[in-house]
Tab-separated table of C-alpha atoms and ligand atoms in Angstrom:
chain	number	residue	atom	x	y	z
A	13	ALA	CA	130.523	-57.196	11.084
A	14	PRO	CA	128.011	-58.849	8.847
A	15	ASP	CA	128.392	-62.324	7.997
A	16	PRO	CA	130.328	-62.852	4.801
A	17	SER	CA	128.027	-63.508	1.750
A	18	PRO	CA	127.730	-67.410	0.884
A	19	ALA	CA	130.154	-67.033	-2.142
A	20	ALA	CA	132.887	-65.362	0.055
A	21	ARG	CA	132.707	-68.700	2.488
A	22	LEU	CA	135.257	-71.448	2.227
A	23	PRO	CA	133.316	-74.654	1.911
A	24	PHE	CA	134.774	-77.788	2.809
A	25	PRO	CA	134.662	-81.141	0.966
A	26	GLN	CA	131.299	-82.997	1.345
A	27	ASP	CA	131.439	-85.564	4.272
A	28	PHE	CA	134.148	-83.347	6.098
A	29	GLY	CA	134.910	-85.092	9.422
A	30	TRP	CA	134.233	-82.124	11.834
A	31	GLY	CA	135.509	-83.238	15.206
A	32	ALA	CA	136.637	-82.699	18.568
A	33	ALA	CA	139.370	-84.666	20.763
A	34	THR	CA	139.927	-85.491	24.145
A	35	SER	CA	142.003	-88.088	26.220
A	36	ALA	CA	141.485	-90.779	28.714
A	37	TYR	CA	143.222	-89.310	31.801
A	38	GLN	CA	142.486	-85.752	31.193
A	39	ILE	CA	138.792	-86.028	31.358
A	40	GLU	CA	137.521	-89.564	32.718
A	41	GLY	CA	138.244	-89.273	36.334
A	42	ALA	CA	136.811	-92.488	38.302
A	43	ALA	CA	140.499	-93.564	38.909
A	44	LYS	CA	139.797	-96.151	41.304
A	45	GLU	CA	136.613	-97.654	39.462
A	46	ASP	CA	135.503	-100.824	38.128
A	47	GLY	CA	139.123	-102.485	38.322
A	48	ARG	CA	141.134	-99.838	36.907
A	49	GLY	CA	144.909	-99.973	37.622
A	50	GLU	CA	147.429	-97.252	38.127
A	51	SER	CA	149.223	-95.479	35.534
A	52	VAL	CA	152.344	-93.348	35.418
A	53	TRP	CA	150.135	-90.303	35.388
A	54	ASP	CA	148.500	-91.374	38.887
A	55	THR	CA	152.043	-91.690	40.266
A	56	PHE	CA	153.238	-88.450	38.771
A	57	SER	CA	150.233	-86.412	39.453
A	58	HIS	CA	150.275	-87.554	43.202
A	59	ALA	CA	154.143	-86.887	43.619
A	60	PRO	CA	154.382	-83.285	45.612
A	61	GLY	CA	155.629	-80.432	43.422
A	62	ARG	CA	154.706	-82.099	40.012
A	63	ILE	CA	151.639	-80.436	39.074
A	64	ARG	CA	150.233	-76.896	39.353
A	65	ASN	CA	148.152	-76.411	42.464
A	66	GLY	CA	148.669	-80.090	43.307
A	67	ASP	CA	145.885	-81.005	40.676
A	68	THR	CA	145.437	-84.667	39.668
A	69	GLY	CA	143.232	-86.738	37.313
A	70	ASP	CA	141.349	-88.433	40.098
A	71	VAL	CA	138.030	-86.749	39.317
A	72	ALA	CA	138.733	-84.489	36.098
A	73	ALA	CA	135.715	-83.847	34.362
A	74	ASP	CA	133.963	-86.910	35.644
A	75	HIS	CA	133.455	-88.150	32.203
A	76	TYR	CA	133.557	-91.803	33.279
A	77	HIS	CA	130.057	-91.038	34.926
A	78	ARG	CA	128.968	-88.162	32.597
A	79	TYR	CA	129.687	-89.502	29.211
A	80	ALA	CA	125.996	-89.900	28.266
A	81	GLU	CA	125.531	-86.562	28.847
A	82	ASP	CA	128.636	-85.545	27.115
A	83	LEU	CA	127.753	-87.534	24.125
A	84	ASP	CA	124.633	-85.574	23.926
A	85	LEU	CA	126.649	-82.257	23.928
A	86	MET	CA	128.582	-83.560	21.060
A	87	ARG	CA	125.334	-84.518	18.938
A	88	ASP	CA	124.212	-80.880	19.765
A	89	LEU	CA	127.315	-79.591	18.238
A	90	GLY	CA	126.726	-81.524	15.274
A	91	LEU	CA	129.802	-83.462	15.566
A	92	ARG	CA	130.952	-86.218	12.825
A	93	SER	CA	134.069	-87.365	14.369
A	94	TYR	CA	135.095	-87.786	18.079
A	95	ARG	CA	138.659	-88.758	18.868
A	96	PHE	CA	139.050	-90.290	22.429
A	97	SER	CA	141.703	-92.319	24.091
A	98	ILE	CA	141.457	-95.769	25.980
A	99	SER	CA	143.213	-96.067	29.243
A	100	TRP	CA	145.490	-98.984	29.169
A	101	PRO	CA	145.066	-99.648	32.901
A	102	ARG	CA	141.159	-99.913	32.821
A	103	ILE	CA	141.668	-102.728	30.266
A	104	GLN	CA	144.759	-104.277	31.855
A	105	PRO	CA	145.289	-102.952	35.325
A	106	ASP	CA	148.823	-104.388	35.452
A	107	GLY	CA	150.022	-103.949	31.729
A	108	THR	CA	149.523	-107.609	30.934
A	109	GLY	CA	147.330	-110.544	30.986
A	110	ALA	CA	143.709	-110.907	30.538
A	111	ALA	CA	141.383	-108.020	29.976
A	112	ASN	CA	139.149	-106.622	32.313
A	113	GLN	CA	135.483	-106.652	31.166
A	114	ARG	CA	134.517	-103.714	33.069
A	115	GLY	CA	137.137	-101.573	31.498
A	116	LEU	CA	136.211	-102.950	28.108
A	117	ASP	CA	132.344	-102.258	28.768
A	118	PHE	CA	132.927	-98.544	29.123
A	119	TYR	CA	134.472	-97.963	26.025
A	120	ARG	CA	131.780	-100.383	24.200
A	121	ARG	CA	129.075	-98.154	25.729
A	122	LEU	CA	130.875	-94.947	24.793
A	123	VAL	CA	131.457	-96.232	21.055
A	124	ASP	CA	127.764	-97.509	20.830
A	125	GLY	CA	126.530	-94.189	22.174
A	126	LEU	CA	128.704	-92.388	19.376
A	127	HIS	CA	126.949	-94.450	16.752
A	128	GLU	CA	123.631	-94.045	18.065
A	129	ARG	CA	124.177	-90.153	17.695
A	130	GLY	CA	125.787	-90.329	13.962
A	131	ILE	CA	129.239	-89.592	15.371
A	132	SER	CA	132.039	-91.707	14.211
A	133	PRO	CA	134.625	-92.903	16.907
A	134	MET	CA	138.167	-92.579	16.438
A	135	ALA	CA	140.095	-94.268	19.163
A	136	THR	CA	143.852	-93.425	20.266
A	137	LEU	CA	145.261	-96.623	21.839
A	138	PHE	CA	147.858	-94.981	24.049
A	139	HIS	CA	147.415	-91.240	25.040
A	140	TRP	CA	150.493	-91.526	27.794
A	141	ASP	CA	148.872	-93.354	30.809
A	142	LEU	CA	151.397	-96.267	30.917
A	143	PRO	CA	150.329	-98.939	33.294
A	144	GLN	CA	152.603	-98.245	36.467
A	145	ALA	CA	153.381	-101.869	36.630
A	146	LEU	CA	154.878	-101.700	33.148
A	147	GLN	CA	156.923	-98.497	34.338
A	148	ASN	CA	158.127	-100.400	37.284
A	149	THR	CA	159.942	-102.912	34.985
A	150	GLY	CA	161.469	-100.132	32.988
A	151	GLY	CA	158.690	-98.326	31.146
A	152	TRP	CA	159.513	-97.509	27.562
A	153	GLU	CA	163.106	-97.742	28.073
A	154	SER	CA	162.399	-101.730	28.100
A	155	ARG	CA	161.894	-102.990	24.476
A	156	ASP	CA	159.494	-105.497	26.090
A	157	VAL	CA	156.988	-102.947	26.401
A	158	ALA	CA	156.652	-102.548	22.875
A	159	GLN	CA	155.308	-106.082	22.636
A	160	ARG	CA	153.017	-105.310	25.497
A	161	PHE	CA	151.264	-102.610	23.930
A	162	ALA	CA	150.734	-104.964	20.793
A	163	ASP	CA	148.973	-107.556	23.179
A	164	TYR	CA	146.970	-104.820	24.834
A	165	ALA	CA	145.973	-103.396	21.109
A	166	ALA	CA	144.978	-106.767	20.162
A	167	ILE	CA	142.588	-107.078	23.165
A	168	LEU	CA	141.087	-103.991	21.826
A	169	PHE	CA	140.959	-104.918	17.969
A	170	ASP	CA	139.255	-108.130	19.401
A	171	ALA	CA	136.821	-106.364	21.443
A	172	LEU	CA	136.066	-103.100	19.249
A	173	GLY	CA	137.366	-103.828	16.117
A	174	ASP	CA	133.829	-104.460	14.729
A	175	ARG	CA	132.673	-101.024	15.531
A	176	VAL	CA	135.722	-98.528	15.624
A	177	PRO	CA	136.522	-97.575	12.062
A	178	VAL	CA	139.818	-95.426	12.996
A	179	TRP	CA	142.699	-96.404	15.268
A	180	LEU	CA	145.403	-94.138	15.989
A	181	THR	CA	148.494	-95.913	17.847
A	182	ILE	CA	150.402	-93.519	20.009
A	183	ASN	CA	149.665	-90.192	20.811
A	184	GLU	CA	152.800	-87.812	20.139
A	185	PRO	CA	155.331	-89.940	20.689
A	186	LYS	CA	157.796	-86.748	20.741
A	187	THR	CA	156.018	-85.365	23.686
A	188	VAL	CA	156.624	-88.590	25.893
A	189	VAL	CA	160.408	-88.313	24.616
A	190	GLN	CA	160.633	-84.590	25.211
A	191	ASN	CA	158.307	-84.140	28.319
A	192	GLY	CA	158.776	-87.400	29.947
A	193	TYR	CA	162.530	-88.095	29.461
A	194	LEU	CA	164.076	-84.807	28.455
A	195	THR	CA	162.541	-81.863	30.354
A	196	GLY	CA	160.849	-84.201	33.151
A	197	HIS	CA	157.734	-82.215	33.209
A	198	HIS	CA	155.536	-84.861	32.296
A	199	ALA	CA	155.537	-88.671	33.562
A	200	PRO	CA	157.503	-90.297	34.499
A	201	GLY	CA	159.617	-87.024	35.233
A	202	LEU	CA	162.855	-88.012	34.140
A	203	ARG	CA	165.885	-86.308	32.560
A	204	ASP	CA	168.016	-88.438	30.442
A	205	PRO	CA	168.643	-87.726	26.941
A	206	ASP	CA	170.336	-90.997	26.329
A	207	ALA	CA	167.260	-92.922	27.559
A	208	ALA	CA	165.063	-90.357	25.626
A	209	TYR	CA	165.643	-91.478	22.150
A	210	LEU	CA	165.736	-95.147	22.992
A	211	VAL	CA	162.215	-94.613	24.385
A	212	ALA	CA	161.753	-92.898	21.014
A	213	HIS	CA	162.460	-95.994	19.161
A	214	HIS	CA	160.569	-98.499	21.512
A	215	LEU	CA	157.389	-96.143	20.948
A	216	GLN	CA	157.899	-96.356	17.049
A	217	LEU	CA	158.390	-100.135	17.603
A	218	ALA	CA	155.271	-100.228	19.532
A	219	HIS	CA	153.331	-98.559	16.842
A	220	GLY	CA	154.489	-100.905	14.173
A	221	LEU	CA	153.494	-104.068	16.241
A	222	ALA	CA	150.091	-102.555	16.979
A	223	VAL	CA	149.690	-101.862	13.205
A	224	ARG	CA	150.715	-105.569	12.490
A	225	ALA	CA	148.458	-106.807	15.044
A	226	LEU	CA	145.229	-105.020	13.398
A	227	ARG	CA	146.314	-106.300	10.173
A	228	GLU	CA	146.185	-110.137	11.695
A	229	THR	CA	142.304	-109.692	12.536
A	230	SER	CA	139.527	-109.483	10.033
A	231	SER	CA	138.872	-105.859	10.934
A	232	THR	CA	138.309	-103.317	8.267
A	233	GLY	CA	139.224	-100.359	10.670
A	234	ARG	CA	141.853	-98.183	9.368
A	235	ILE	CA	145.089	-97.508	11.831
A	236	GLY	CA	147.722	-94.787	11.622
A	237	PRO	CA	150.140	-92.650	14.016
A	238	ALA	CA	149.448	-89.345	15.585
A	239	PHE	CA	152.241	-87.295	15.707
A	240	ASN	CA	152.348	-83.498	16.756
A	241	LEU	CA	154.426	-81.853	14.030
A	242	HIS	CA	156.205	-78.405	14.708
A	243	PRO	CA	157.267	-76.478	11.529
A	244	CYS	CA	160.813	-75.685	12.270
A	245	TYR	CA	162.041	-72.421	10.446
A	246	PRO	CA	165.801	-70.550	10.452
A	247	ALA	CA	165.459	-67.758	12.794
A	248	ASP	CA	167.419	-65.439	10.158
A	249	GLY	CA	168.485	-65.655	6.650
A	250	SER	CA	172.058	-67.367	7.573
A	251	PRO	CA	173.274	-70.763	6.381
A	252	ALA	CA	173.842	-71.685	9.814
A	253	ALA	CA	170.499	-70.960	10.989
A	254	ALA	CA	168.958	-73.019	8.072
A	255	GLU	CA	171.575	-75.927	8.836
A	256	ALA	CA	170.361	-75.675	12.567
A	257	ALA	CA	166.766	-75.549	11.695
A	258	ARG	CA	166.984	-78.743	9.561
A	259	LEU	CA	168.463	-80.614	12.347
A	260	TYR	CA	165.980	-79.351	14.587
A	261	ASP	CA	163.359	-80.637	12.395
A	262	GLY	CA	165.100	-83.907	12.339
A	263	TYR	CA	164.608	-84.293	15.974
A	264	GLU	CA	161.110	-82.791	16.076
A	265	ASN	CA	159.607	-84.463	12.904
A	266	ARG	CA	161.692	-86.649	10.677
A	267	ILE	CA	162.569	-88.923	13.423
A	268	TYR	CA	158.936	-90.126	13.697
A	269	LEU	CA	157.810	-89.633	10.188
A	270	ASP	CA	160.839	-90.905	8.404
A	271	SER	CA	160.694	-94.125	10.479
A	272	ALA	CA	157.123	-94.769	10.268
A	273	LEU	CA	156.410	-93.607	6.564
A	274	LYS	CA	159.846	-94.423	4.754
A	275	GLY	CA	161.155	-97.097	6.902
A	276	SER	CA	164.505	-95.415	7.726
A	277	TYR	CA	165.609	-92.788	10.588
A	278	PRO	CA	167.014	-89.384	9.358
A	279	GLU	CA	170.840	-90.070	9.091
A	280	ASP	CA	171.626	-86.538	10.280
A	281	VAL	CA	169.831	-87.398	13.462
A	282	LEU	CA	171.419	-90.648	13.984
A	283	ALA	CA	174.981	-89.023	13.183
A	284	ASP	CA	174.150	-86.249	15.916
A	285	LEU	CA	173.251	-89.182	18.492
A	286	GLY	CA	176.085	-91.281	17.486
A	287	PRO	CA	176.760	-94.796	17.310
A	288	ASP	CA	177.292	-95.324	21.044
A	289	SER	CA	173.800	-93.739	21.958
A	290	ARG	CA	171.334	-96.195	23.583
A	291	MET	CA	169.001	-95.646	20.720
A	292	VAL	CA	171.409	-96.540	17.762
A	293	ARG	CA	172.554	-99.629	19.849
A	294	GLY	CA	168.906	-100.398	20.521
A	295	ILE	CA	168.110	-100.609	16.726
A	296	ARG	CA	167.814	-104.237	15.751
A	297	ASP	CA	167.630	-105.930	12.094
A	298	GLY	CA	163.848	-105.752	11.127
A	299	ASP	CA	162.902	-103.052	13.361
A	300	LEU	CA	162.333	-100.648	10.928
A	301	GLU	CA	160.436	-102.820	8.505
A	302	ILE	CA	158.212	-103.389	11.586
A	303	ILE	CA	157.902	-99.413	12.304
A	304	SER	CA	157.127	-98.917	8.759
A	305	ALA	CA	154.089	-101.380	8.246
A	306	PRO	CA	151.876	-99.651	5.760
A	307	VAL	CA	149.335	-97.596	7.578
A	308	ASP	CA	145.800	-96.196	6.302
A	309	LEU	CA	146.351	-92.533	7.315
A	310	LEU	CA	148.584	-90.051	9.112
A	311	ALA	CA	147.218	-88.046	12.023
A	312	VAL	CA	148.603	-84.429	12.429
A	313	GLN	CA	148.538	-82.297	15.435
A	314	TYR	CA	149.509	-78.638	15.009
A	315	TYR	CA	149.999	-75.997	17.793
A	316	THR	CA	152.917	-74.073	17.139
A	317	PRO	CA	156.238	-73.233	14.935
A	318	ILE	CA	159.521	-73.203	15.985
A	319	TYR	CA	162.469	-70.746	15.188
A	320	VAL	CA	165.866	-72.006	15.196
A	321	THR	CA	168.932	-69.884	15.510
A	322	ALA	CA	172.498	-70.626	14.105
A	323	THR	CA	173.321	-71.842	17.661
A	324	GLY	CA	170.246	-74.311	17.617
A	325	SER	CA	168.454	-72.254	20.305
A	326	THR	CA	164.976	-71.133	19.691
A	327	VAL	CA	163.322	-67.816	19.640
A	328	ARG	CA	160.014	-66.460	19.511
A	329	ARG	CA	158.358	-64.397	16.574
A	330	TRP	CA	154.437	-64.514	17.188
A	331	PRO	CA	152.432	-63.874	20.320
A	332	THR	CA	151.921	-66.551	22.549
A	333	SER	CA	148.954	-68.122	24.097
A	334	GLU	CA	148.383	-68.772	27.626
A	335	ALA	CA	150.616	-71.790	26.987
A	336	GLU	CA	154.123	-70.323	27.136
A	337	TRP	CA	155.429	-72.842	24.264
A	338	GLN	CA	152.734	-72.049	22.171
A	339	GLN	CA	153.223	-69.048	19.443
A	340	ILE	CA	150.153	-68.459	17.525
A	341	TYR	CA	150.774	-68.877	13.660
A	342	PRO	CA	148.033	-70.170	11.446
A	343	ASP	CA	150.226	-70.317	8.191
A	344	GLY	CA	152.062	-73.372	10.070
A	345	MET	CA	149.052	-75.369	9.710
A	346	TYR	CA	149.148	-74.803	5.792
A	347	ASP	CA	153.099	-75.343	5.750
A	348	ILE	CA	152.810	-78.818	7.766
A	349	LEU	CA	149.916	-80.051	6.014
A	350	THR	CA	151.546	-79.513	2.520
A	351	ARG	CA	154.882	-80.570	3.728
A	352	VAL	CA	153.711	-84.114	4.942
A	353	THR	CA	151.691	-84.413	1.585
A	354	ARG	CA	154.817	-83.397	-0.397
A	355	ASP	CA	157.400	-85.632	1.485
A	356	TYR	CA	155.239	-88.545	2.727
A	357	GLY	CA	152.047	-88.446	0.360
A	358	PRO	CA	149.763	-89.108	-1.055
A	359	ILE	CA	148.285	-90.357	2.466
A	360	PRO	CA	145.021	-89.480	3.832
A	361	LEU	CA	145.476	-86.835	6.667
A	362	THR	CA	143.194	-85.950	9.566
A	363	VAL	CA	144.145	-83.118	12.134
A	364	THR	CA	143.408	-84.687	15.359
A	365	GLU	CA	144.462	-81.740	17.426
A	366	ASN	CA	144.391	-77.935	17.021
A	367	GLY	CA	143.479	-75.370	19.724
A	368	LEU	CA	144.734	-73.030	22.462
A	369	PRO	CA	144.132	-72.206	26.054
A	370	THR	CA	142.118	-68.988	26.825
A	371	PRO	CA	141.319	-67.366	30.119
A	372	ASP	CA	137.831	-68.139	30.178
A	373	VAL	CA	135.007	-67.342	33.007
A	374	LEU	CA	131.670	-68.142	33.281
A	375	ALA	CA	129.684	-65.057	33.446
A	376	ALA	CA	126.647	-64.228	35.691
A	377	ASP	CA	124.350	-64.326	32.560
A	378	GLY	CA	125.820	-67.945	32.079
A	379	THR	CA	128.001	-67.456	29.085
A	380	VAL	CA	131.569	-67.891	28.176
A	381	GLU	CA	133.018	-65.205	25.655
A	382	ASP	CA	136.169	-67.162	24.457
A	383	THR	CA	136.433	-64.943	21.517
A	384	GLY	CA	140.287	-65.825	21.186
A	385	ARG	CA	139.253	-69.185	20.606
A	386	VAL	CA	136.943	-68.375	17.737
A	387	THR	CA	139.561	-66.103	15.882
A	388	PHE	CA	142.433	-69.122	16.352
A	389	LEU	CA	140.222	-71.723	15.000
A	390	ARG	CA	138.800	-69.659	12.055
A	391	ASP	CA	142.471	-68.629	11.240
A	392	HIS	CA	143.754	-72.175	11.502
A	393	LEU	CA	140.781	-73.601	9.523
A	394	ALA	CA	141.082	-71.122	6.850
A	395	ALA	CA	144.907	-72.481	6.587
A	396	ALA	CA	143.705	-75.930	6.383
A	397	HIS	CA	141.216	-74.989	3.841
A	398	ARG	CA	143.995	-73.552	1.642
A	399	ALA	CA	145.812	-76.648	2.113
A	400	VAL	CA	142.798	-78.692	0.715
A	401	THR	CA	142.534	-76.500	-2.034
A	402	ASP	CA	145.925	-77.141	-2.920
A	403	GLY	CA	145.484	-80.654	-3.171
A	404	VAL	CA	146.300	-81.694	0.481
A	405	PRO	CA	143.786	-84.973	1.005
A	406	LEU	CA	142.532	-83.894	4.621
A	407	GLU	CA	139.494	-85.684	5.642
A	408	SER	CA	139.054	-84.494	9.114
A	409	PHE	CA	139.632	-82.008	11.688
A	410	HIS	CA	139.405	-82.066	15.679
A	411	VAL	CA	139.628	-79.443	17.865
A	412	TRP	CA	141.897	-79.966	20.803
A	413	SER	CA	139.523	-80.082	23.164
A	414	LEU	CA	135.859	-80.885	23.448
A	415	LEU	CA	135.880	-80.017	27.051
A	416	ASP	CA	138.188	-78.157	29.672
A	417	ASN	CA	140.193	-80.887	31.121
A	418	PHE	CA	143.336	-81.783	33.121
A	419	GLU	CA	146.082	-80.130	31.171
A	420	TRP	CA	148.953	-82.211	32.540
A	421	ALA	CA	151.540	-80.297	34.335
A	422	GLU	CA	149.221	-77.261	34.067
A	423	GLY	CA	146.443	-78.881	36.010
A	424	TYR	CA	142.881	-77.509	35.728
A	425	ASP	CA	144.429	-73.802	35.278
A	426	GLN	CA	144.444	-73.956	31.353
A	427	ARG	CA	141.105	-74.109	29.882
A	428	TRP	CA	141.406	-75.719	26.269
A	429	GLY	CA	137.886	-76.846	25.541
A	430	LEU	CA	134.880	-75.727	23.338
A	431	ILE	CA	132.861	-76.530	26.576
A	432	TYR	CA	133.498	-75.075	30.059
A	433	VAL	CA	133.431	-77.246	32.761
A	434	ASP	CA	132.632	-75.756	36.061
A	435	TYR	CA	134.724	-78.223	38.096
A	436	ALA	CA	132.752	-77.397	41.434
A	437	THR	CA	129.474	-78.705	39.785
A	438	GLN	CA	130.800	-80.572	36.753
A	439	ARG	CA	128.251	-78.360	35.168
A	440	ARG	CA	128.949	-77.985	31.385
A	441	VAL	CA	128.442	-74.805	29.460
A	442	LEU	CA	128.799	-74.177	25.603
A	443	LYS	CA	131.587	-71.332	25.231
A	444	ARG	CA	130.937	-68.818	22.745
A	445	SER	CA	133.467	-71.088	20.480
A	446	ALA	CA	131.024	-74.284	20.749
A	447	HIS	CA	128.056	-72.051	19.333
A	448	TRP	CA	130.554	-70.789	16.509
A	449	TYR	CA	131.806	-74.317	15.451
A	450	ARG	CA	128.277	-75.692	15.314
A	451	GLN	CA	127.451	-73.112	12.879
A	452	VAL	CA	130.655	-73.963	10.867
A	453	ILE	CA	129.753	-77.653	10.991
A	454	ALA	CA	125.870	-76.885	9.729
A	455	ASP	CA	127.436	-74.956	6.889
A	456	ASN	CA	130.162	-77.131	6.107
A	457	ALA	CA	131.978	-73.915	5.454
A	458	LEU	CA	133.772	-71.285	7.144
B	19	PNW	C1	148.856	-82.283	23.177
B	19	PNW	N1	154.341	-78.621	22.392
B	19	PNW	O1	150.300	-81.862	23.710
B	19	PNW	C2	148.442	-83.490	23.816
B	19	PNW	O2	148.088	-84.554	22.910
B	19	PNW	C3	147.235	-83.138	24.716
B	19	PNW	O3	146.909	-84.161	25.688
B	19	PNW	C4	147.519	-81.725	25.355
B	19	PNW	O4	146.453	-81.475	26.286
B	19	PNW	C5	147.407	-80.735	24.118
B	19	PNW	O5	148.317	-80.944	23.196
B	19	PNW	C6	147.461	-79.198	24.732
B	19	PNW	O6	148.848	-79.221	25.427
B	19	PNW	C7	151.215	-81.229	23.281
B	19	PNW	O7	154.966	-78.372	23.362
B	19	PNW	C8	152.335	-81.004	24.403
B	19	PNW	O8	154.454	-78.073	21.475
B	19	PNW	C9	153.490	-79.951	24.077
B	19	PNW	C10	153.370	-79.529	22.845
B	19	PNW	C11	152.321	-79.979	21.927
B	19	PNW	C12	151.047	-80.591	22.223
């Protein structure tokens, strides 16, 4: 089909932050280098039967050694923003105490390399790789870990606060709660609902303490939480389905949004958990004040909607991607962005993840034709554009992911990148979607 005429295009705001995202354990490799300690993901991925094909993040995309090449690829794409995460066990191998200078040096080189290429760094403090030493003393079930996290954050604010303009505290607390403590599919691999929501509270507390720690420095950097939000729709028109979807939304979204942005946990969720739950018993006076420390922006990650039946089970309505949990529904992007603006705004928003896995192959002619990713991103960006047109203050958008990487329990089987990684050689190849995204960025329009 011919290109749409310029007039038919969807222009994005001037200075829109076109970006891509990664996380430390998923791309860095170099698991034993420069004094890095072990994280719960080292333990989990090396335990038999936890990860598809027995994959681990030991080498991953070898980004720790190839970061300069990866920075050049980002520049070639024209990225304006790059979201990455910092590995806590590289900075504090045992989760406490003095900083490991070689770990800090890596992130300083990375951040300086971004600035040299005109790309704005966005640093996530925690993307699930808790130091194993802290897991050994209770992990996120221990309230003390929230304070340890604030100390770790303070090290980074001190070391990099003059050159990182945007910080995100905790990536997807919900995924730690649900996959780490309910289904057990992620580290630390537990199935303990009562523990899970206490963990949610401590993750929120850690977020708030880190925000407070940044405010105690002279840094002008901005900070906010990063939540994966799932619009929860009733599966049918019955009042019972509407009610079930509302409670589901409480657990998926409001428990995090309300505590961080309104200073209260949702009453329906607290009632459902009950006064004897470990979480409710674990909330102390003053906690919600800490958790709701004012933030500068809200990071939203959108992948899938959820349809809830009258009995609280879920059903599928749309085609799924290679990830069985993901239904492809671009309007969900519009719904979630407009909803958070309506219920929690006005607050600057950034989309810090959106994407899908596709069955990519490197063809003999050296191309990777991930047309499914082009369609997905175009449709989701069009929905984001519609939200902007309707007044949502969206400042940037990050594709998950820059590179194919270690997709947690799925190992290397699922490819989520704009850039293909040939793991045998670590060669990088721009997929069709990367070429397409470069053009979108150059046009500042879809
Ligand atoms: C995110 N869900 O996780 C993570 O932040 C990334 O590290 C990960 O690679 C990416 O999305 C793709 O999975 C999610 O069940 C995990 O809806 C689960 C869900 C969503 C996001």
